mmCIF file of C-alpha atoms and ligand atoms in Angstrom:
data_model
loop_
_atom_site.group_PDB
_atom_site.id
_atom_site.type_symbol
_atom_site.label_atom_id
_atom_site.label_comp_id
_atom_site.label_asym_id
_atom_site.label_seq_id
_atom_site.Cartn_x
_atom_site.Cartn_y
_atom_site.Cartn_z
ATOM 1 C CA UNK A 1 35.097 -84.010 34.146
ATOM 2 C CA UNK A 2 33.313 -81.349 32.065
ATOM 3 C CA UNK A 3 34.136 -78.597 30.165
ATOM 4 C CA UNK A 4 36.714 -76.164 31.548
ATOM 5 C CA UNK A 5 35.714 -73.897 34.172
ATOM 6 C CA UNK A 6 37.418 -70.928 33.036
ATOM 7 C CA UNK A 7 38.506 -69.848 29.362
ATOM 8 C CA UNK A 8 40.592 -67.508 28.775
ATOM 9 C CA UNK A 9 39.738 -65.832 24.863
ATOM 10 C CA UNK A 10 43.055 -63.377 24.172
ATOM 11 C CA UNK A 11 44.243 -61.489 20.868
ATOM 12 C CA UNK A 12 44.783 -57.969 18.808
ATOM 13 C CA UNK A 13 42.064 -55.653 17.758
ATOM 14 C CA UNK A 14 39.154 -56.885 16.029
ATOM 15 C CA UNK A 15 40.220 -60.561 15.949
ATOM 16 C CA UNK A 16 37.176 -62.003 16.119
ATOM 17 C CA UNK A 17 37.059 -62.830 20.395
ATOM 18 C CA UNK A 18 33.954 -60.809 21.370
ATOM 19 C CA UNK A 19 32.156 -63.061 18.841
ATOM 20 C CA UNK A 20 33.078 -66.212 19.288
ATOM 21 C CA UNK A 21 33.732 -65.983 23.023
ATOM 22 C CA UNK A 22 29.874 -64.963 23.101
ATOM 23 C CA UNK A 23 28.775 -67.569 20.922
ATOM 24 C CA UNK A 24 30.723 -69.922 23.151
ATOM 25 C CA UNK A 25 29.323 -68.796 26.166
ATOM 26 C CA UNK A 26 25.561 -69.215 25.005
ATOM 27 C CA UNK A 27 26.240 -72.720 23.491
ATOM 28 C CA UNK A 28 28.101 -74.096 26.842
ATOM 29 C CA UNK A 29 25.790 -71.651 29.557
ATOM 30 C CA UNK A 30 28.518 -69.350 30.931
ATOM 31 C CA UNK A 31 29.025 -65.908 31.111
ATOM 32 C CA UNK A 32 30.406 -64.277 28.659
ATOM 33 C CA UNK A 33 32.287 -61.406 30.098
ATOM 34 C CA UNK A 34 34.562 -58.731 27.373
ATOM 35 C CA UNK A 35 37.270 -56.931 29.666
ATOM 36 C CA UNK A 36 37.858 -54.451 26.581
ATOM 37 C CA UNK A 37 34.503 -53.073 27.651
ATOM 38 C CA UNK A 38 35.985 -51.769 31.063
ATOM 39 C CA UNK A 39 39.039 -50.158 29.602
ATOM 40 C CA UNK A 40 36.921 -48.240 26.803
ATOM 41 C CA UNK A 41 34.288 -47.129 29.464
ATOM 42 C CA UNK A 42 37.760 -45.752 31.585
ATOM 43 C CA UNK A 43 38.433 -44.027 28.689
ATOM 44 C CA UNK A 44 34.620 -42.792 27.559
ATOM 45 C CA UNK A 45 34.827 -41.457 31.491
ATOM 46 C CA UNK A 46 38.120 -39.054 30.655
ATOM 47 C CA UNK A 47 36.235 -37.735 27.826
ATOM 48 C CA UNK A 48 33.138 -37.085 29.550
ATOM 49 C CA UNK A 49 35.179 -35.075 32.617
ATOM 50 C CA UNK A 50 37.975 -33.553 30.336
ATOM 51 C CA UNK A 51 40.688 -35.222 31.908
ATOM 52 C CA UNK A 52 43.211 -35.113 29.720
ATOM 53 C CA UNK A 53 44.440 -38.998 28.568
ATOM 54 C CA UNK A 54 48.209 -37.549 29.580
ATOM 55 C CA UNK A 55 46.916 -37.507 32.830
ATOM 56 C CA UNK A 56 48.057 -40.634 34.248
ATOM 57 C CA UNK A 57 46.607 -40.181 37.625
ATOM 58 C CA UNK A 58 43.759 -38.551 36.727
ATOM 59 C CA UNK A 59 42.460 -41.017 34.354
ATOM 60 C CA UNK A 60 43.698 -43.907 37.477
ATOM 61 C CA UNK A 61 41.782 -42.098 40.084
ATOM 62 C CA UNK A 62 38.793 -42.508 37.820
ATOM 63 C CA UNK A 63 39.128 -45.923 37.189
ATOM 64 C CA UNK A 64 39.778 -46.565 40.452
ATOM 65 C CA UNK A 65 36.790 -44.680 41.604
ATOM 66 C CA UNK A 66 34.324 -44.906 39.305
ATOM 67 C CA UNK A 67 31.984 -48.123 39.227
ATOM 68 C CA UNK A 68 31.268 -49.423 35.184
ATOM 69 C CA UNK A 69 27.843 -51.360 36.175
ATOM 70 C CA UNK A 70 27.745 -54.103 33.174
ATOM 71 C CA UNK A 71 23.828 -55.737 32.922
ATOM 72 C CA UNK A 72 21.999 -58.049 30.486
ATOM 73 C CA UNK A 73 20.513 -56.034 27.714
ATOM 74 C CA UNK A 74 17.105 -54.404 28.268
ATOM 75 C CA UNK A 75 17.376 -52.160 24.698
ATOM 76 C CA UNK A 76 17.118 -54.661 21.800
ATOM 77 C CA UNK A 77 19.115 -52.738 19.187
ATOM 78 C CA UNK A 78 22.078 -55.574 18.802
ATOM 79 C CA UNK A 79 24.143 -54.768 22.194
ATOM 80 C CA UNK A 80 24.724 -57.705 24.045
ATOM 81 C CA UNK A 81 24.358 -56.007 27.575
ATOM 82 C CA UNK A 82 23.673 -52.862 29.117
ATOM 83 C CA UNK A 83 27.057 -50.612 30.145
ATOM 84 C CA UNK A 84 26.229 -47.923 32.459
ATOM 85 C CA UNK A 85 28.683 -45.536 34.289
ATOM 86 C CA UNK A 86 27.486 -42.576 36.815
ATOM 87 C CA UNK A 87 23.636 -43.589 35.499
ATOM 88 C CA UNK A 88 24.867 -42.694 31.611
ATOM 89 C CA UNK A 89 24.149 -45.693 29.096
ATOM 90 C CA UNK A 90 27.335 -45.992 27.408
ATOM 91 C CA UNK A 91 27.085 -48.909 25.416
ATOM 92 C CA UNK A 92 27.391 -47.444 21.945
ATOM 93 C CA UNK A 93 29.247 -44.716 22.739
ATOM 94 C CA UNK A 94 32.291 -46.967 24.129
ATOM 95 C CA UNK A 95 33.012 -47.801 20.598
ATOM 96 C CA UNK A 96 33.334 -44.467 19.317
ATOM 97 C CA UNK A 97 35.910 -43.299 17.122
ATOM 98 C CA UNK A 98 37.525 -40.959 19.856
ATOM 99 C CA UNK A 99 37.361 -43.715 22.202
ATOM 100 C CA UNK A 100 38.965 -46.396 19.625
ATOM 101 C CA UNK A 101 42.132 -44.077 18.859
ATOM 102 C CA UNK A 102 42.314 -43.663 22.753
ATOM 103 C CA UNK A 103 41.387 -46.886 24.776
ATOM 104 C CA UNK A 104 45.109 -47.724 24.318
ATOM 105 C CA UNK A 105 46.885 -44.700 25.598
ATOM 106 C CA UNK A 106 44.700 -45.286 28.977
ATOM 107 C CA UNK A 107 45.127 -48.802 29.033
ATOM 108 C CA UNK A 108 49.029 -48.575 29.198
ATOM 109 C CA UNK A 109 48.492 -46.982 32.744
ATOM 110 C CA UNK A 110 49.311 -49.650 35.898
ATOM 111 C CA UNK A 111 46.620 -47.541 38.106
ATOM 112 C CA UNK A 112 43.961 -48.462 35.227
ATOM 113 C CA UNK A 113 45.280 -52.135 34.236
ATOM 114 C CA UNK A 114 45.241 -52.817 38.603
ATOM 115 C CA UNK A 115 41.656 -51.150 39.439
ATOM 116 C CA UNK A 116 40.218 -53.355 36.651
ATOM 117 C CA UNK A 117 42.033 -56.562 36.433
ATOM 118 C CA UNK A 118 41.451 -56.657 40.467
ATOM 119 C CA UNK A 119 37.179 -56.724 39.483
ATOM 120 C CA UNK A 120 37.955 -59.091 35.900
ATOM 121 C CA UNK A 121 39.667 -61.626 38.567
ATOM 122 C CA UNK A 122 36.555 -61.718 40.798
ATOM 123 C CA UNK A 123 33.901 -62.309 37.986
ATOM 124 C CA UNK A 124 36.346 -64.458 36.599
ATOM 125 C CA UNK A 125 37.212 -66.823 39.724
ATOM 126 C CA UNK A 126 33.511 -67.233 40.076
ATOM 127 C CA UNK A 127 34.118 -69.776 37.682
ATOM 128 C CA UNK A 128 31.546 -70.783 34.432
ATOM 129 C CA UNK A 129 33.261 -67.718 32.497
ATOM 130 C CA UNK A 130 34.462 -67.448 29.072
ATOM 131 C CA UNK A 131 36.949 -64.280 29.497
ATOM 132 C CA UNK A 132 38.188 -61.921 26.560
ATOM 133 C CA UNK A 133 40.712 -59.266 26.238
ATOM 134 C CA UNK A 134 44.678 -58.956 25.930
ATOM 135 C CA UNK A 135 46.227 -60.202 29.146
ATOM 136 C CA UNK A 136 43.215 -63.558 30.611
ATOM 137 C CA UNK A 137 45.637 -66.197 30.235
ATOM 138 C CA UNK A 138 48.755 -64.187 30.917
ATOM 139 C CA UNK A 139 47.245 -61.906 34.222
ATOM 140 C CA UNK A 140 44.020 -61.727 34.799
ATOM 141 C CA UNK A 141 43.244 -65.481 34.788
ATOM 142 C CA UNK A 142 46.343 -67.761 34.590
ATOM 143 C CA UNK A 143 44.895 -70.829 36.407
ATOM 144 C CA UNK A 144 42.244 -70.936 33.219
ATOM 145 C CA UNK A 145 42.025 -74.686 31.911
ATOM 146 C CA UNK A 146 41.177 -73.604 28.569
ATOM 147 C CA UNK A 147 43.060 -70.611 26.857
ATOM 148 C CA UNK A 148 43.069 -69.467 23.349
ATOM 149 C CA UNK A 149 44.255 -66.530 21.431
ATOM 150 C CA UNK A 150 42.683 -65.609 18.287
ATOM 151 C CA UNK A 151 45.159 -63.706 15.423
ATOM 152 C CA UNK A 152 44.682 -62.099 12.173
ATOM 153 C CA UNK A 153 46.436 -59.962 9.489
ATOM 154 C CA UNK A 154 46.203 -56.391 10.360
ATOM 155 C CA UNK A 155 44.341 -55.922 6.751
ATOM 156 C CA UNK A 156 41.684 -58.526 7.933
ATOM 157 C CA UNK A 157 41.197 -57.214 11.144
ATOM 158 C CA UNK A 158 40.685 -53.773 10.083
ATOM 159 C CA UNK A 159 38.143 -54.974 7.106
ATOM 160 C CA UNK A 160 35.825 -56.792 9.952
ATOM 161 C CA UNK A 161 35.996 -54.023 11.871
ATOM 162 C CA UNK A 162 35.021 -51.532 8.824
ATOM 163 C CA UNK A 163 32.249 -54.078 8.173
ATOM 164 C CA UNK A 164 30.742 -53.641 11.457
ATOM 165 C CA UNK A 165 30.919 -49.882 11.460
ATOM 166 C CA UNK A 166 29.157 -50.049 8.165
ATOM 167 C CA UNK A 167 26.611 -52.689 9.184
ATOM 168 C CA UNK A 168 25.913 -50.358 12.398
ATOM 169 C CA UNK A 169 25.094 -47.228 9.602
ATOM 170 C CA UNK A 170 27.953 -45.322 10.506
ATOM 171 C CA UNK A 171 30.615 -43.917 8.529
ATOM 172 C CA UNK A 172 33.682 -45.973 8.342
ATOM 173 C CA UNK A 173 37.239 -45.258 6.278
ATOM 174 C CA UNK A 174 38.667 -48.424 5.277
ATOM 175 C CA UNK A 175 42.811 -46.689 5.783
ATOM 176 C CA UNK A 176 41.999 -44.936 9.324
ATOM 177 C CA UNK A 177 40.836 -48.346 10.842
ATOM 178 C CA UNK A 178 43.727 -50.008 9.724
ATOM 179 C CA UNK A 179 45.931 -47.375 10.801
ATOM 180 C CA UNK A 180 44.189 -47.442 14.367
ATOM 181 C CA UNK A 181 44.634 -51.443 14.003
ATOM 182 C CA UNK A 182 48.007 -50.973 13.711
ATOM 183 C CA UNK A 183 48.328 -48.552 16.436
ATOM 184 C CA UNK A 184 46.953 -50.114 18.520
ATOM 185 C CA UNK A 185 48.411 -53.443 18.378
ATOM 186 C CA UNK A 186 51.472 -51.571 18.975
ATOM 187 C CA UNK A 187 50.936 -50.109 21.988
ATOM 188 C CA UNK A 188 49.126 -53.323 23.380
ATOM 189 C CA UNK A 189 52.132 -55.621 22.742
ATOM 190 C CA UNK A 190 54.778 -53.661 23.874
ATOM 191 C CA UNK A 191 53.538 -51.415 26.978
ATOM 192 C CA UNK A 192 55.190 -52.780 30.197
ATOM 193 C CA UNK A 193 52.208 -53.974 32.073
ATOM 194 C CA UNK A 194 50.149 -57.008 30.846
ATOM 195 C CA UNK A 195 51.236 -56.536 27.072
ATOM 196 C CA UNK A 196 49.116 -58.311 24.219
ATOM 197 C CA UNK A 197 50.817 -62.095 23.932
ATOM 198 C CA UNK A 198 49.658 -65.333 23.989
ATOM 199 C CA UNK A 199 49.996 -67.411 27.120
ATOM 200 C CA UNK A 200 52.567 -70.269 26.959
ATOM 201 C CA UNK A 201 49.607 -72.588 27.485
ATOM 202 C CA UNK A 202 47.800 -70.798 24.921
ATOM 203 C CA UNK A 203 46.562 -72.450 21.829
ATOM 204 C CA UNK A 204 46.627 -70.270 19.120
ATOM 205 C CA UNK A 205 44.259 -69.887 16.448
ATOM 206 C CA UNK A 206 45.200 -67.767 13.078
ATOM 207 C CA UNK A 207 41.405 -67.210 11.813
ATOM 208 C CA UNK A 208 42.729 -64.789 8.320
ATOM 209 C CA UNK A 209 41.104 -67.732 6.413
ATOM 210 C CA UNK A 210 38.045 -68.800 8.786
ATOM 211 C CA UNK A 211 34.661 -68.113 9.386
ATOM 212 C CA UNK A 212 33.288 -67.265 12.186
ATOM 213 C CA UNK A 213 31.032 -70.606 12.555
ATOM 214 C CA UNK A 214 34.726 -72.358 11.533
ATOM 215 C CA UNK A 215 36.767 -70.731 14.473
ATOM 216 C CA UNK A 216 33.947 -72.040 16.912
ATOM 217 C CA UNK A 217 34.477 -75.675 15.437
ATOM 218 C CA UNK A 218 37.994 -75.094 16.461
ATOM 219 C CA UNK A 219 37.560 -73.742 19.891
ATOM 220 C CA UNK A 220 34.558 -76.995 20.452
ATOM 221 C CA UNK A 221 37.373 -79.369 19.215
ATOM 222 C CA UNK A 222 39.695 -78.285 21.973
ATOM 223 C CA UNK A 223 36.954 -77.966 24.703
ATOM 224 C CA UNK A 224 36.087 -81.824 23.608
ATOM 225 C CA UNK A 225 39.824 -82.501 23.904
ATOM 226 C CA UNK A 226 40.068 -80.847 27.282
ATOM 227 C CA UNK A 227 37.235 -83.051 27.891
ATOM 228 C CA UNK A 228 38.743 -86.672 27.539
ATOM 229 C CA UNK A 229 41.943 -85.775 29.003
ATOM 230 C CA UNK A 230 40.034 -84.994 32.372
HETATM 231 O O1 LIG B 301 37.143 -54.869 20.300
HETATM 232 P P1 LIG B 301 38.615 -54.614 20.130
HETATM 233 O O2 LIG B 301 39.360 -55.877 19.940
HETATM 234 O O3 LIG B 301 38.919 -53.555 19.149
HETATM 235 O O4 LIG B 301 39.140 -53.981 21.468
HETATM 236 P P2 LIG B 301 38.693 -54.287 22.930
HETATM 237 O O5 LIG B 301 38.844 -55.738 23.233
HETATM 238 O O6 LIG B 301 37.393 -53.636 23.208
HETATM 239 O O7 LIG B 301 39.847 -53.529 23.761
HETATM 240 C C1 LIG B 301 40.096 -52.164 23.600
HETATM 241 C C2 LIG B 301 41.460 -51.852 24.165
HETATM 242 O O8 LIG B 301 41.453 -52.076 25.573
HETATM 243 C C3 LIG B 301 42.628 -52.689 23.654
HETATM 244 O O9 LIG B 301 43.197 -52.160 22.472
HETATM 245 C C4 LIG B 301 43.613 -52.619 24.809
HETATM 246 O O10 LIG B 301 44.372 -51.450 24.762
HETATM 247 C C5 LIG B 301 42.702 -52.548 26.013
HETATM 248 N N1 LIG B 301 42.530 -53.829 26.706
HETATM 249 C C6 LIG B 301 43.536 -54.252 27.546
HETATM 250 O O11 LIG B 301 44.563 -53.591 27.655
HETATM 251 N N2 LIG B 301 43.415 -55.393 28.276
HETATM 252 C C7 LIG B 301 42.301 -56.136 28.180
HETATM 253 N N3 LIG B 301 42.182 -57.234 28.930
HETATM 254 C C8 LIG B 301 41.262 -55.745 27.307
HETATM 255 C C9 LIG B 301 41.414 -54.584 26.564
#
């Protein structure tokens, strides 16, 4: 048999999944699909209408409500697709600062985590996927064959992610990422719904001391593994 049909990419903030999971994707021919995108473009949404992110139900009727169409890219200015909600292109702006210190808050809320997890299972079950976000191989996707969740220190997380602000030409303080890092992660891990953990079948990857072309040797090795055990 060949490589796994599904794979599940879980793990904190800024721990390297978007990357490698699309890297992965490209090298093996499936779709690379980033759930984090739907919960920031929930939250861009509650900016854009003033609902306040208190507003449980508010922000759930949105997400329930509101398509996020997700495209291949037709801008080449590094995106890796095209997010567009109510015929806005949100794409950069999901990864706003206001957004970041918020995508959490909405995230927590089980009207949010249902509306989107129900679409993330039907891309997902489609099958030739590589999935990312907090909860594939605990909710969204438990049957995957492969599943893998990617850690780091908060420090290291927070200094990629300060990187990549910079690298984008926007400003970027070094102690307010890693103070949303931290945040965040705290919220993810221990809201009652889907929190941030690995899978029991999860093999987990610390990458604090890898690179980027290191953590994809890892992730081949265990593809090639799942390979010869079929
Ligand atoms: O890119 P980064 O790792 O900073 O975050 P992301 O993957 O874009 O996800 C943003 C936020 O969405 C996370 O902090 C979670 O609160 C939420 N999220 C989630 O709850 N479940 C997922 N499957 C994906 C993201």
């Amino acid at each position: 048999m060949g490589v796994p049909d599904c794979i599940a990419i879980d793990g904190p903030a800024a721990s390297g999944k978007s990357t490698i999971a699309n890297k992965l994707a490209e090298k093996i021919g499936y779709l690379y699909f980033d759930t984090g995108i739907m919960y920031r473009a929930v939250t861009w949404m509650a900016l854009r209408h003033e609902i306040p992110f208190e507003d449980e139900t508010g922000v759930s009727t949105l997400a329930k409500n509101v398509p996020i169409d997700v495209k291949p890219p037709s801008v080449e200015d590094g995106r890796d697709y095209d997010i567009f909600v109510e015929g806005e292109d949100i794409t950069w702006k999901i990864r706003l600062p206001e957004v970041d210190h918020n995508v959490s808050v909405v995230s927590v809320y089980p009207g949010v985590r249902a509306a989107l997890t129900a679409q993330q299972r039907r891309i997902g079950l489609q099958g030739q996927v590589v999935m990312v976000g907090r909860d594939i191989g605990t909710v969204v996707l438990p049957e995957a064959e492969l599943k893998i969740y990617l850690d780091a220190s908060p420090e290291e997380r927070a200094h990629r992610r300060h990187q990549e602000r910079l690298e984008r030409g926007e400003k970027a303080n070094f102690e307010e990422i890693l103070e949303n890092v931290r945040r965040r992660d705290k919220i993810d891990s221990t809201r009652e719904v889907a929190p941030l953990k690995a899978a029991e079948d999860a093999v987990i990857i610390n990458t604090d001391n890898l690179t980027i072309e290191d953590v994809l040797a890892e992730v081949e090795k265990l593809i090639d593994q799942f390979k010869r055990g079929k």
